[in-house]
XYZ file of C-alpha atoms in Angstrom:
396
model
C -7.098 22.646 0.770
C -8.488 25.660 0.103
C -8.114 29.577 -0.488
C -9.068 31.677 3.097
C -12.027 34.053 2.556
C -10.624 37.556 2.628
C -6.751 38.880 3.210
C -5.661 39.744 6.009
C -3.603 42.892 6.877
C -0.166 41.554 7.248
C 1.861 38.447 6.775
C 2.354 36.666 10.284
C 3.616 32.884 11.301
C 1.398 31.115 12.876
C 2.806 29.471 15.862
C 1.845 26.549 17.794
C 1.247 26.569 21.361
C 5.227 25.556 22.702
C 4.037 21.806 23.744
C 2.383 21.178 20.992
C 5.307 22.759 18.392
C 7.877 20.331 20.399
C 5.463 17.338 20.493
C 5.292 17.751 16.403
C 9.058 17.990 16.322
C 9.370 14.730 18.209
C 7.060 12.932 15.806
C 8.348 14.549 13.054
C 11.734 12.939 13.809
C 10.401 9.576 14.441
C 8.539 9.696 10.946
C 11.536 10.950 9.372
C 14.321 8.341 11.301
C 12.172 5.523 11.618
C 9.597 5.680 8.655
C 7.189 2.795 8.457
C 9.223 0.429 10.714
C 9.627 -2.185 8.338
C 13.553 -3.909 9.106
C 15.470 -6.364 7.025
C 15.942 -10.121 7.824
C 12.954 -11.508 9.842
C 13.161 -10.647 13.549
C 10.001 -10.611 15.596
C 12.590 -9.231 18.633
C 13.730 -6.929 16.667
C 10.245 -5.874 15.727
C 9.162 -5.639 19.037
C 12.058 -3.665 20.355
C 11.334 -0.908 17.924
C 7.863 -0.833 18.422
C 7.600 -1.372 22.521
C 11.177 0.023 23.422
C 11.845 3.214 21.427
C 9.232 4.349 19.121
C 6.029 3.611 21.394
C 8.078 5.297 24.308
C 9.052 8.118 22.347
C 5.169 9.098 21.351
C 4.498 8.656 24.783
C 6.774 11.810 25.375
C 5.671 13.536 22.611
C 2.261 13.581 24.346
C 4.190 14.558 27.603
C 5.588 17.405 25.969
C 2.211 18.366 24.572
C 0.290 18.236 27.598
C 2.471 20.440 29.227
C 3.911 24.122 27.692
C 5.798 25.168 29.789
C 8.160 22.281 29.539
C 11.444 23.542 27.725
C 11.850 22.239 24.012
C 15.384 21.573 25.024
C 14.809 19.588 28.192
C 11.843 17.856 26.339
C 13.849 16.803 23.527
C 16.879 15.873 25.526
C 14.541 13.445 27.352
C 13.309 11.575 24.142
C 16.904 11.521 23.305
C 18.304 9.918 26.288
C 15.484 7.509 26.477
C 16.506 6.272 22.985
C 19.754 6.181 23.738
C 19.565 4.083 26.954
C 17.810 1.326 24.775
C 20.486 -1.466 24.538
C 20.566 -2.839 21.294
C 21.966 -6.544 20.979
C 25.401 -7.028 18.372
C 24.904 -8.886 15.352
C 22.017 -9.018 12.692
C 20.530 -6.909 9.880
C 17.270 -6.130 12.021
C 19.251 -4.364 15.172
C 22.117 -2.803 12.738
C 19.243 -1.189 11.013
C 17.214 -0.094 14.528
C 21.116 1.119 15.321
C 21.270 3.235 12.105
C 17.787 5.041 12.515
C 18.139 5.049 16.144
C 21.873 7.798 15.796
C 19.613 9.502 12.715
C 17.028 10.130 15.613
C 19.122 11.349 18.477
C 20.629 13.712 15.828
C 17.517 15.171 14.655
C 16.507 15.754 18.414
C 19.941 17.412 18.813
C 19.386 20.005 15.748
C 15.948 20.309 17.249
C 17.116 20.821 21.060
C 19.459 23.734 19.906
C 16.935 25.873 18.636
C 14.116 26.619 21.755
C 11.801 29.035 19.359
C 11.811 27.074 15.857
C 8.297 27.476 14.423
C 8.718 23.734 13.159
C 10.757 21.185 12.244
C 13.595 23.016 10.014
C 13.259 20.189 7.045
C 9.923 20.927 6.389
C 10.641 24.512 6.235
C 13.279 23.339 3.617
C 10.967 21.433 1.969
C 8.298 24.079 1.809
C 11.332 26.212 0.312
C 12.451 23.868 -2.109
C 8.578 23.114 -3.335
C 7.752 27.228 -3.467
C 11.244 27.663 -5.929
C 10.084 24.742 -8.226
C 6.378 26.566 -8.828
C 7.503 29.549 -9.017
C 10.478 28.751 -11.470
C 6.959 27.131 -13.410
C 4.772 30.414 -13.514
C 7.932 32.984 -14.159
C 8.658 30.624 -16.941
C 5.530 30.882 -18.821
C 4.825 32.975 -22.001
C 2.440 35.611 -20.012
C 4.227 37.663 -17.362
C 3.178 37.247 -14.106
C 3.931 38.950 -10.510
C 5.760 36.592 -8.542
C 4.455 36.654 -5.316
C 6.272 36.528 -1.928
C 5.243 33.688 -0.255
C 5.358 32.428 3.360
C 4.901 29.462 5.444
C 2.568 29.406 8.886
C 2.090 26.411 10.743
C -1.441 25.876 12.648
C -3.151 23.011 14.352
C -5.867 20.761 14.449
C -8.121 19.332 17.039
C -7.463 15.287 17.892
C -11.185 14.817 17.026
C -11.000 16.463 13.540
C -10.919 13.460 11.446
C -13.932 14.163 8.879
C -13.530 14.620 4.923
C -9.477 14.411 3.948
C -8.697 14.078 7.700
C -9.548 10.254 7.631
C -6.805 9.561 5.782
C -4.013 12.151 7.287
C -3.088 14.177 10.030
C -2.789 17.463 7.471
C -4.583 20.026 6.205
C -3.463 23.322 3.797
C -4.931 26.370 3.516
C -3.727 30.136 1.726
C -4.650 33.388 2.272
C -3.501 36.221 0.840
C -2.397 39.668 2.284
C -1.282 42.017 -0.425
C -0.634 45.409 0.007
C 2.133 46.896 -2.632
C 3.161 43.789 -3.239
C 2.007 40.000 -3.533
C 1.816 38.039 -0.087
C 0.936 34.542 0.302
C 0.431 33.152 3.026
C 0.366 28.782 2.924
C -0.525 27.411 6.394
C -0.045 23.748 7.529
C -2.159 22.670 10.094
C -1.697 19.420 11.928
C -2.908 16.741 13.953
C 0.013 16.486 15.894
C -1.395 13.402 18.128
C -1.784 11.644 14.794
C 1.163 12.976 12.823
C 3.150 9.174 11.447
C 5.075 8.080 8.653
C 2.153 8.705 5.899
C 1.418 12.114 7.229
C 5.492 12.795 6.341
C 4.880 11.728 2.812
C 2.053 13.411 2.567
C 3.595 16.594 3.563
C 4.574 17.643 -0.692
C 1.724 17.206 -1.511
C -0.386 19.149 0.803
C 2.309 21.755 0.548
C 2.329 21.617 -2.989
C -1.607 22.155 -3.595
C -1.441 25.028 -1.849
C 1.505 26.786 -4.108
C 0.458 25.345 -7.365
C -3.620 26.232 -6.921
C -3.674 29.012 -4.379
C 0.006 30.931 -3.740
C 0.592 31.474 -7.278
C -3.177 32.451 -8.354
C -3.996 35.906 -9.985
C -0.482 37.016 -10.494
C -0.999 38.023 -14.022
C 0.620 41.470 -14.314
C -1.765 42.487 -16.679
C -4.600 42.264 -14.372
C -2.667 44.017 -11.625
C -4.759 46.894 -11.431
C -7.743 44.138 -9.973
C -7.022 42.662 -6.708
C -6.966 39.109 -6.444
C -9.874 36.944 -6.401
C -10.519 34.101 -3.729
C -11.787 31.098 -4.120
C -13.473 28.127 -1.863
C -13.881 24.438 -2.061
C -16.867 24.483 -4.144
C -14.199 25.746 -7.063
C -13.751 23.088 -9.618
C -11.249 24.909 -11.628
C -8.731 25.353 -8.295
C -9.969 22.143 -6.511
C -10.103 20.130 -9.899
C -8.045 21.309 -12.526
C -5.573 22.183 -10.883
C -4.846 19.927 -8.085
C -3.921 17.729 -10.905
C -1.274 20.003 -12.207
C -0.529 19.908 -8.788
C 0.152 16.295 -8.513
C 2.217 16.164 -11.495
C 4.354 18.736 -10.120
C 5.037 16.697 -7.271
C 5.861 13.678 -9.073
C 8.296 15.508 -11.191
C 9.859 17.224 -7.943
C 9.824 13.465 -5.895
C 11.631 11.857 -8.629
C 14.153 15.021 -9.935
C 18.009 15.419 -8.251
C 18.543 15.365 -4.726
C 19.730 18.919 -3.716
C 17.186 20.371 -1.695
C 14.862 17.532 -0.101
C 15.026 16.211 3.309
C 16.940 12.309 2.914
C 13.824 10.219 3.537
C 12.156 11.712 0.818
C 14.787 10.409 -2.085
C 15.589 7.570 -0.142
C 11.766 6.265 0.346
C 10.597 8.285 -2.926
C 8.309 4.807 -3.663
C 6.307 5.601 -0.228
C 6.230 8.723 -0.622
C 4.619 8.692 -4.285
C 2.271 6.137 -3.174
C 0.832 8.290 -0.468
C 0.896 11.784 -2.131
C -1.360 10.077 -5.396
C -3.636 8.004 -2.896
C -4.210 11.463 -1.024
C -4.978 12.902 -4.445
C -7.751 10.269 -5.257
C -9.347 10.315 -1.653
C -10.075 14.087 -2.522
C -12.592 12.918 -5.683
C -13.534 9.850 -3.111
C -17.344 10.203 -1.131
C -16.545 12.320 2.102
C -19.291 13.574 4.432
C -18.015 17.148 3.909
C -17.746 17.093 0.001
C -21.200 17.692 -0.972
C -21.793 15.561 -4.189
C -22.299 18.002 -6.923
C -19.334 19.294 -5.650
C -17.247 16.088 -5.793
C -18.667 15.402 -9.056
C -17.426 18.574 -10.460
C -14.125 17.717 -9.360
C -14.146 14.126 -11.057
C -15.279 16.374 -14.315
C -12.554 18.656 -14.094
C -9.837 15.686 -13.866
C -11.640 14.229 -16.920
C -11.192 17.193 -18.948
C -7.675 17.653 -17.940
C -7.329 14.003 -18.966
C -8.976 14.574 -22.223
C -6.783 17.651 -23.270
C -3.947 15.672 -22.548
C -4.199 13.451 -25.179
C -5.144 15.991 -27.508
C -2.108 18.092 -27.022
C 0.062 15.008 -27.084
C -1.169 14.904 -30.759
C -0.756 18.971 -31.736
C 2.302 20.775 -32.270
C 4.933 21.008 -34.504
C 7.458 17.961 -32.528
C 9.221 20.886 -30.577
C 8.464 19.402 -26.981
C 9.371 15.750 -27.535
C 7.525 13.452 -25.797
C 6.319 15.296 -22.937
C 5.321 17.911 -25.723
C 1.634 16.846 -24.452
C 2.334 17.686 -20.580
C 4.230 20.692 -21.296
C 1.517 22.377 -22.893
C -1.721 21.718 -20.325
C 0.974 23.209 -18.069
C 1.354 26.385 -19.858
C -2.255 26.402 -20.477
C -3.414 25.725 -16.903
C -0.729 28.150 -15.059
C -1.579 30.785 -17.418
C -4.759 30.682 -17.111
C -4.824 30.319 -12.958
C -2.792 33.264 -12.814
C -5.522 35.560 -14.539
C -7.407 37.135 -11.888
C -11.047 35.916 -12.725
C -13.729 35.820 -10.611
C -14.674 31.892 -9.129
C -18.008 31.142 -11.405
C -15.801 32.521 -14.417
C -12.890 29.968 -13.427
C -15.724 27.146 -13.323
C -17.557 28.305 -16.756
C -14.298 27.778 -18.135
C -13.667 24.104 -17.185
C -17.524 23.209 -17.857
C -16.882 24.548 -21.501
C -13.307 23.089 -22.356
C -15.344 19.563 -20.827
C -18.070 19.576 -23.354
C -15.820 21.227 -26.268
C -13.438 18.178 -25.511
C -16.713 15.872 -25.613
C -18.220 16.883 -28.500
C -16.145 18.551 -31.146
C -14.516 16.962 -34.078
C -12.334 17.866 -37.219
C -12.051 21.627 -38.064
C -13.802 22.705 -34.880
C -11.592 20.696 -32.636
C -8.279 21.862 -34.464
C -9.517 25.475 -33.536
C -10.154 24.511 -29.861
C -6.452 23.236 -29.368
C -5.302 26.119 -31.820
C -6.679 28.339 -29.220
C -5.959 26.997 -25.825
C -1.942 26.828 -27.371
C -2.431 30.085 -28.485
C -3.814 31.447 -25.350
C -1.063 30.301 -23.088
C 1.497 32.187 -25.327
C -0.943 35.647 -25.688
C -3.155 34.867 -22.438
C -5.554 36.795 -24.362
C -8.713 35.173 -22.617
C -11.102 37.039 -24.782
C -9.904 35.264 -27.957
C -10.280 31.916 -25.730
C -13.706 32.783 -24.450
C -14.995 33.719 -28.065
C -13.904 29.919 -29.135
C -15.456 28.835 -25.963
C -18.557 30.592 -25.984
C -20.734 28.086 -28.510
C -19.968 25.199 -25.523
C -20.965 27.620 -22.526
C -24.109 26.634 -20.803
């Protein structure tokens, strides 16, 4: 989840190879129709049926469809459909009125799905990409500073079956941005998948690995008064982008999980409990040991989330009441978009969180009213000097 080293000349979409892009819309579907499988009543049948007689035969064709290209989407599709459809489903109980239910969403979604042979992926994750990118962006063209929207676009790539090191243990996604600016801003998100392995907890993982990328990469270095600089990338090893703000990130997709209904795909406000549970135990397995997060690095991440933490509840107790009770949250999200969207080199990001850490640590009375009076004061002016002169007795 990371910033791409360098832009590239042009925005393009990223297509998967045909078999693969209609394998992912297969499992897709049964993620989104049949979710984790659980069924009311108790019916070990029932159980069975759904596991052995539609969704195990279903994947089965999804890795038919992969395996072979040149296999039309409609004709593949139509055959998961059918197969589904053929499965006779007993009258009578909660269990099989249920597998009934998810079973007509399915065949639908493979009918949407079958009409359109060249769809770059499944349409509701396009939505939901859509849906997500509004939501930031209504966050940084609200703030104080002006910023340069960006235009922003979705790509869809792929990984291999055996990719299954660092984050990759615990989903079949990965998100990465690049950015290709010419006159104007161009972001580029891309969603790469393990489409052998993509299930029920990959689908709720889906905002967000979606949303990292917009909140922490998209919408970075839009600042219009640093538009005469280009934009600055950053990599994994960035605490402020990988730390910081992939908990800004979070929050944002606990507000958007739990907010109205226009715009998300069903499953997600219908199974909004699973799908919380598996964005925030994503979040923690990226501060968790991983053979690909070296440990100064993962410890730099855990500092960052501390420091966000400890801000918090300082700037829950600042202010002049005008925020109510999220007056606290409101205000690190100022702070932190305003400051993301100056375009600073990645060192100067990280001096930044190492300084706020130890001013949070070790100030006290006058000298820590001045440290919240300035990080307020900089997400109104985003006049970093002022912030870096407070800062500069806690820089290392």
């Amino acid at each position: 989840m990371t910033s791409s080293d360098g832009p590239a000349s042009a925005p393009r979409l990223t297509l998967l190879d045909p078999g693969r892009r209609t394998a992912l819309e297969i499992r897709y579907a049964i993620a989104a129709a049949f979710r984790s499988g659980g069924l009311p009543g108790t019916s070990e049948v029932a159980a069975a049926l759904l596991r052995d007689g539609i969704v195990g035969p279903a994947l089965a064709r999804s890795n038919v469809a992969r395996a072979l290209p040149d296999l039309p989407r409609s004709r593949a599709v139509a055959e998961v459909r059918d197969l589904v459809h053929g499965v006779a489903l007993p009258d009578g109980g909660p269990a099989f009125d249920a597998i009934r239910t998810r079973s007509d969403d399915f065949r639908a979604r493979l009918e949407r799905a079958g009409c359109v042979e060249d769809a770059p992926m499944p349409d509701e994750i396009a939505a939901l990409f859509g849906d997500l990118d509004g939501a930031v962006a209504r966050l940084y063209g609200g703030l104080d500073v002006a910023v340069r929207l960006p235009a922003v676009h979705l790509a869809l790539g792929r990984l291999h079956s055996d990719q299954v090191a660092g984050l990759l243990d615990s989903s079949a996604l990965s998100g990465s941005c690049r950015w290709s600016d010419g006159s104007d801003l161009v972001s580029v998100v891309t969603l790469s998948v393990r489409d052998d392995a993509f299930d029920w907890d990959s689908a709720c993982h889906l905002p967000y690995v979606l949303a990292h990328e917009l909140v922490c990469h998209a919408y970075q270095g839009t600042a219009v008064a640093d538009c005469a600089e280009p934009r600055r990338q950053v990599d994994g090893s960035c605490a402020w982008s990988e730390g910081w703000m992939d908990v800004i990130a979070l929050w944002l997709v606990e507000e958007w999980v739990r907010g109205g209904h226009v715009g998300k795909p069903a499953w997600i406000v219908q199974e909004a409990t699973d799908v919380l549970r598996a964005c925030n135990a994503l979040n923690a397995r990226r501060i968790g040991a991983q053979a690909t997060l070296p440990p100064i690095q993962r410890g730099r991440r855990i500092y960052a989330r501390r420091a966000v933490d400890r801000l918090l509840a300082e700037l829950d107790r600042f202010g002049d009441g005008d925020a109510g009770t999220r007056g606290g949250r409101n205000r690190v999200l100022a702070f932190s978009l305003a400051l993301n969207a100056v375009r600073l080199p990645q060192a100067d990001r990280d001096r930044v969180v190492d300084a706020l850490g130890v001013a949070l640590e070790t100030s006290f009375g006058v000298d820590r009213d001045d440290l919240i009076a300035a990080v307020v004061d900089f997400s109104r002016t985003g006049d970093l000097a002022a912030l870096r002169r407070t800062l500069a007795d806690y820089e290392g």
